[in-house]
């Protein structure tokens, strides 16, 4: 394996603490082993092993090297768009893209709303401060809030929790405990955990709580709250539909909206594609990915359906709407597709 030793100048104080360390940039020095003398008079040999860059450096010392051509090829075992050199996942600040896209248009609040599509676990986080002591009371509070949204159709979309998952690494980073600990049965009269948000990081609790809501929303006492609403709710790969029939809540399976997708992000767009025109549809989520996915799939949404994103919080006066349909027209279909990474990088050049 090829390697090159780069000389590094080190300054050490009397206590042996390194005060300065920098790579010498003298070309002649790069041709020999870096023996450097510290302020203590000790000769030290410093190595920095970089096989790839070292080889490029040696080539450049012997002749001309066009680094522009070199960088057009993948130079690492794993593309750096996926991870850093140490193997950790490469993350970008998606909020930067979000703000860049949002400022390209002027969005108004929709006057009429026909359907609301809500990301499930985000909804639970929003409601965490208003939850009562028992699970039965929690289900009722959540149902009342869902039916208070404008529009005749309400879609509550949850992640499909599976193991192993591509999201495991990120979820482990956010969690401060074991996500797979068994929680136990969830019953109507059972008291909720003291720290509800912390418990929501447990995969088993999330899965069981959604199953509990599926049954709890059939409660006969909720029929007077539902009125003319139609509620769609996902659990795992199944979608359930709740309607008021002869004064009672009727639950059925909605096959056209069932999906094995793991992420709620993509399920949201699948539900959006089923809504008939004309309609104004609002998606309530905090995830930037939903905006990008919605833009990329705008051509798959039925003509006459106007899509909005409701983002921010009323508590800090940041609540606002983004007209996704208008933004998709502004950007054009090619750029909307490129944002997802499905097209070549050159598609983005001079367009952002």
XYZ file of C-alpha atoms in Angstrom:
352
model
C 0.000 0.000 0.000
C 1.370 3.381 -1.013
C 1.806 6.078 1.605
C 3.703 9.312 1.988
C 5.119 10.911 5.120
C 4.218 14.576 5.382
C 6.444 16.720 7.658
C 4.610 18.445 10.473
C 6.176 21.120 12.646
C 5.295 20.700 16.300
C 5.917 23.184 19.104
C 5.829 21.743 22.612
C 6.022 23.733 25.824
C 7.930 22.752 28.978
C 4.934 20.797 30.285
C 4.915 18.659 27.167
C 1.674 20.145 25.823
C 1.435 20.697 22.079
C 0.970 24.395 21.363
C 1.054 24.296 17.571
C 1.015 21.656 14.854
C 1.013 22.535 11.186
C 2.003 20.858 7.931
C 5.071 22.346 6.258
C 4.220 23.554 2.792
C 7.712 23.656 1.341
C 7.794 21.429 -1.751
C 11.389 20.353 -1.163
C 10.526 19.254 2.355
C 7.726 17.068 1.041
C 10.290 14.901 -0.748
C 11.942 13.664 2.403
C 10.902 12.200 5.712
C 9.583 14.776 8.116
C 12.032 14.810 11.008
C 11.157 17.865 13.082
C 12.803 19.274 16.171
C 10.563 20.355 19.034
C 11.274 23.183 21.433
C 12.477 20.538 23.888
C 15.195 19.475 21.453
C 13.669 16.049 20.788
C 13.763 14.781 17.211
C 10.350 13.339 16.313
C 9.156 11.682 13.114
C 5.562 12.583 12.346
C 3.511 10.570 9.846
C 0.174 11.307 8.276
C -0.961 8.339 6.203
C -3.204 9.332 3.316
C -2.808 6.786 0.520
C -4.898 8.534 -2.083
C -3.829 12.132 -1.560
C -0.224 11.093 -1.021
C -0.138 9.367 -4.376
C -1.695 12.381 -6.069
C 0.928 14.572 -4.446
C 3.797 12.414 -5.727
C 2.358 12.464 -9.237
C 2.013 16.235 -9.146
C 5.667 16.622 -8.125
C 6.823 14.686 -11.183
C 4.506 16.262 -13.734
C 1.322 18.196 -14.330
C -1.849 16.954 -12.643
C -5.291 18.290 -13.524
C -7.162 17.959 -10.241
C -10.365 19.000 -11.996
C -10.322 15.813 -14.070
C -9.389 13.702 -11.064
C -12.334 14.954 -9.047
C -14.809 13.890 -11.724
C -14.220 10.273 -10.639
C -15.249 8.566 -7.375
C -12.091 8.584 -5.252
C -13.273 6.807 -2.120
C -14.570 3.268 -1.424
C -17.921 4.773 -0.380
C -19.170 7.967 -2.105
C -18.785 10.961 0.192
C -22.388 11.959 -0.487
C -23.330 9.057 1.796
C -20.780 9.182 4.590
C -17.641 10.810 5.946
C -14.180 9.238 5.731
C -14.652 7.740 9.199
C -17.834 5.952 8.101
C -20.373 8.158 9.894
C -23.462 9.166 7.939
C -23.101 12.383 5.968
C -25.717 14.884 7.042
C -26.615 18.189 5.452
C -28.615 21.071 6.845
C -31.852 20.538 4.967
C -33.298 23.728 6.421
C -31.009 25.685 4.091
C -32.644 24.100 1.037
C -36.068 24.546 2.620
C -35.598 28.293 3.077
C -34.109 28.667 -0.396
C -37.137 27.042 -2.006
C -39.719 28.785 0.159
C -38.515 32.295 -0.675
C -38.958 31.729 -4.422
C -42.727 32.198 -4.252
C -45.315 34.117 -2.277
C -47.785 31.768 -0.600
C -51.174 32.731 0.808
C -53.358 30.893 3.289
C -55.863 28.697 1.383
C -59.408 30.068 1.702
C -61.011 26.634 1.500
C -59.482 23.349 2.658
C -60.920 20.043 1.456
C -58.472 17.603 3.055
C -55.770 17.528 5.715
C -52.907 15.009 5.641
C -51.072 14.866 8.971
C -47.814 13.118 9.859
C -48.792 10.925 12.802
C -45.886 11.043 15.236
C -45.395 14.760 14.622
C -49.065 15.172 15.553
C -48.486 13.283 18.818
C -45.553 15.561 19.636
C -47.730 18.631 19.018
C -50.389 17.246 21.363
C -48.031 16.046 24.095
C -48.777 19.014 26.388
C -52.550 18.467 26.197
C -52.731 14.761 27.011
C -54.768 13.514 29.957
C -53.830 10.810 32.449
C -55.373 7.665 30.913
C -55.016 6.234 27.413
C -58.794 6.277 26.937
C -58.864 10.024 27.638
C -55.844 10.563 25.376
C -57.584 8.836 22.469
C -60.626 11.072 22.904
C -58.530 14.263 22.989
C -56.676 13.205 19.835
C -59.921 12.346 18.044
C -61.472 15.713 18.948
C -58.399 17.529 17.643
C -58.386 15.559 14.378
C -62.056 16.318 13.751
C -61.445 20.025 14.406
C -59.257 20.319 11.299
C -60.901 21.926 8.292
C -61.890 19.691 5.405
C -64.067 16.626 5.078
C -61.125 14.232 4.763
C -58.521 13.831 7.506
C -55.536 11.530 6.899
C -53.369 10.514 9.863
C -50.205 8.853 8.543
C -47.813 6.935 10.793
C -44.421 5.389 10.030
C -44.380 1.644 9.469
C -42.038 0.530 12.252
C -39.877 -2.401 11.154
C -36.601 -3.957 12.261
C -33.959 -3.766 10.952
C -34.538 -0.346 9.449
C -32.469 2.144 7.481
C -33.499 4.660 10.171
C -31.982 2.666 13.058
C -28.750 4.665 13.169
C -30.533 8.014 13.367
C -33.101 6.759 15.876
C -30.341 5.367 18.107
C -28.614 8.742 18.008
C -31.750 10.532 19.181
C -32.736 7.973 21.800
C -31.196 7.897 25.273
C -32.276 4.331 25.999
C -33.050 0.943 24.499
C -35.628 1.434 21.750
C -36.624 -2.240 21.757
C -37.607 -2.594 25.440
C -41.001 -4.264 25.848
C -43.570 -1.762 27.103
C -46.530 -3.977 27.970
C -50.220 -3.828 27.158
C -51.993 -0.513 26.623
C -55.535 -0.392 28.012
C -58.287 2.205 28.271
C -57.965 2.792 32.004
C -54.199 2.426 32.109
C -52.298 5.574 33.045
C -49.934 7.024 30.507
C -46.184 7.259 31.224
C -45.046 10.420 32.996
C -42.664 11.389 30.189
C -44.796 10.667 27.138
C -42.354 12.128 24.603
C -39.485 10.016 25.924
C -41.642 6.893 25.752
C -42.459 7.724 22.116
C -38.822 6.920 21.315
C -39.533 3.285 22.154
C -40.416 1.388 18.971
C -42.589 -1.156 20.771
C -44.605 1.558 22.508
C -45.111 3.475 19.260
C -46.297 0.347 17.480
C -48.659 -0.675 20.305
C -50.010 2.838 20.826
C -51.003 3.168 17.159
C -52.746 -0.218 17.376
C -54.576 1.017 20.468
C -55.786 4.135 18.630
C -57.074 2.022 15.742
C -59.479 0.319 18.142
C -60.154 3.325 20.401
C -61.398 5.467 17.507
C -64.327 3.066 17.046
C -65.757 4.092 20.428
C -69.474 4.837 20.077
C -69.262 7.987 22.215
C -67.038 9.593 19.552
C -69.781 9.497 16.905
C -71.232 12.851 17.991
C -67.803 14.431 17.443
C -67.158 12.993 13.985
C -70.175 14.463 12.163
C -69.489 14.547 8.385
C -65.752 13.855 8.562
C -63.985 10.885 6.987
C -60.864 9.795 8.835
C -58.112 7.695 7.255
C -55.461 6.275 9.552
C -52.503 4.008 8.825
C -51.163 1.236 11.037
C -48.241 -0.775 9.706
C -48.948 -1.454 6.041
C -52.747 -1.139 6.445
C -54.958 1.913 6.077
C -58.284 2.128 7.928
C -61.227 4.353 7.076
C -63.675 5.715 9.681
C -67.080 7.025 8.613
C -70.305 7.853 10.375
C -73.044 5.463 9.190
C -76.507 5.553 10.792
C -75.133 7.410 13.786
C -72.342 4.915 14.427
C -68.655 4.958 13.499
C -67.940 2.308 10.891
C -64.337 1.164 10.444
C -63.204 -0.485 7.215
C -59.956 -1.282 5.429
C -59.011 1.057 2.575
C -57.007 -1.086 0.165
C -56.208 1.753 -2.257
C -54.308 3.594 0.487
C -52.558 0.635 2.097
C -48.793 0.671 1.623
C -45.742 -1.251 2.802
C -43.587 1.886 2.708
C -41.662 2.397 5.924
C -41.590 6.205 5.929
C -44.674 8.323 6.517
C -43.119 10.826 4.060
C -43.849 8.674 1.024
C -47.174 7.419 2.366
C -48.323 11.031 2.620
C -47.739 11.541 -1.103
C -49.483 8.243 -1.895
C -52.571 9.474 -0.018
C -52.331 12.847 -1.750
C -52.431 11.136 -5.145
C -55.818 9.521 -4.348
C -57.681 12.775 -3.625
C -60.033 13.732 -6.490
C -60.123 17.283 -7.918
C -60.993 20.012 -7.415
C -59.462 20.177 -3.957
C -57.168 22.179 -1.722
C -55.064 19.761 0.322
C -52.915 20.754 3.304
C -50.057 18.561 4.530
C -49.114 19.099 8.188
C -45.570 17.990 8.906
C -42.206 19.208 10.146
C -40.123 17.106 7.771
C -38.277 18.883 4.956
C -38.227 15.633 2.990
C -41.980 15.879 2.416
C -41.549 19.150 0.515
C -38.902 17.646 -1.767
C -40.899 14.444 -2.361
C -44.078 16.426 -3.032
C -42.283 18.614 -5.583
C -40.815 15.587 -7.354
C -44.243 13.920 -7.542
C -46.271 16.981 -8.473
C -46.872 15.582 -11.948
C -48.440 12.474 -10.347
C -51.010 14.528 -8.439
C -54.339 14.918 -10.179
C -54.806 18.138 -12.118
C -56.965 20.520 -10.128
C -55.545 19.509 -6.742
C -53.693 22.371 -5.039
C -51.163 21.155 -2.473
C -50.047 23.213 0.528
C -47.628 22.542 3.348
C -48.495 23.862 6.795
C -45.220 24.433 8.635
C -44.009 26.135 11.785
C -45.756 26.609 15.120
C -48.355 29.086 16.323
C -46.580 29.273 19.690
C -43.663 31.187 18.167
C -45.618 32.911 15.357
C -43.889 30.845 12.665
C -47.037 29.046 11.444
C -47.434 29.530 7.684
C -48.408 27.822 4.425
C -46.270 26.940 1.401
C -48.048 26.495 -1.936
C -46.291 23.367 -3.215
C -48.163 23.320 -6.530
C -47.169 26.914 -7.278
C -43.560 26.209 -6.288
C -43.408 23.123 -8.528
C -44.531 25.189 -11.520
C -41.937 27.844 -10.671
C -39.066 25.338 -10.468
C -40.097 23.157 -13.395
C -40.329 19.337 -13.494
C -36.637 18.746 -14.236
C -35.358 20.635 -11.203
C -38.069 19.142 -8.976
C -36.841 15.663 -9.900
C -33.197 16.617 -9.458
C -33.787 17.687 -5.844
C -34.410 14.064 -4.874
C -31.083 12.923 -6.336
C -32.760 10.871 -9.071
C -31.051 12.851 -11.831
C -27.437 13.709 -12.523
C -25.771 16.380 -10.420
C -25.276 18.560 -13.502
C -29.043 19.070 -13.672
C -28.790 21.339 -10.631
C -26.015 23.495 -12.059
C -27.058 27.124 -12.659
C -30.667 26.302 -11.705
C -30.621 26.892 -7.941
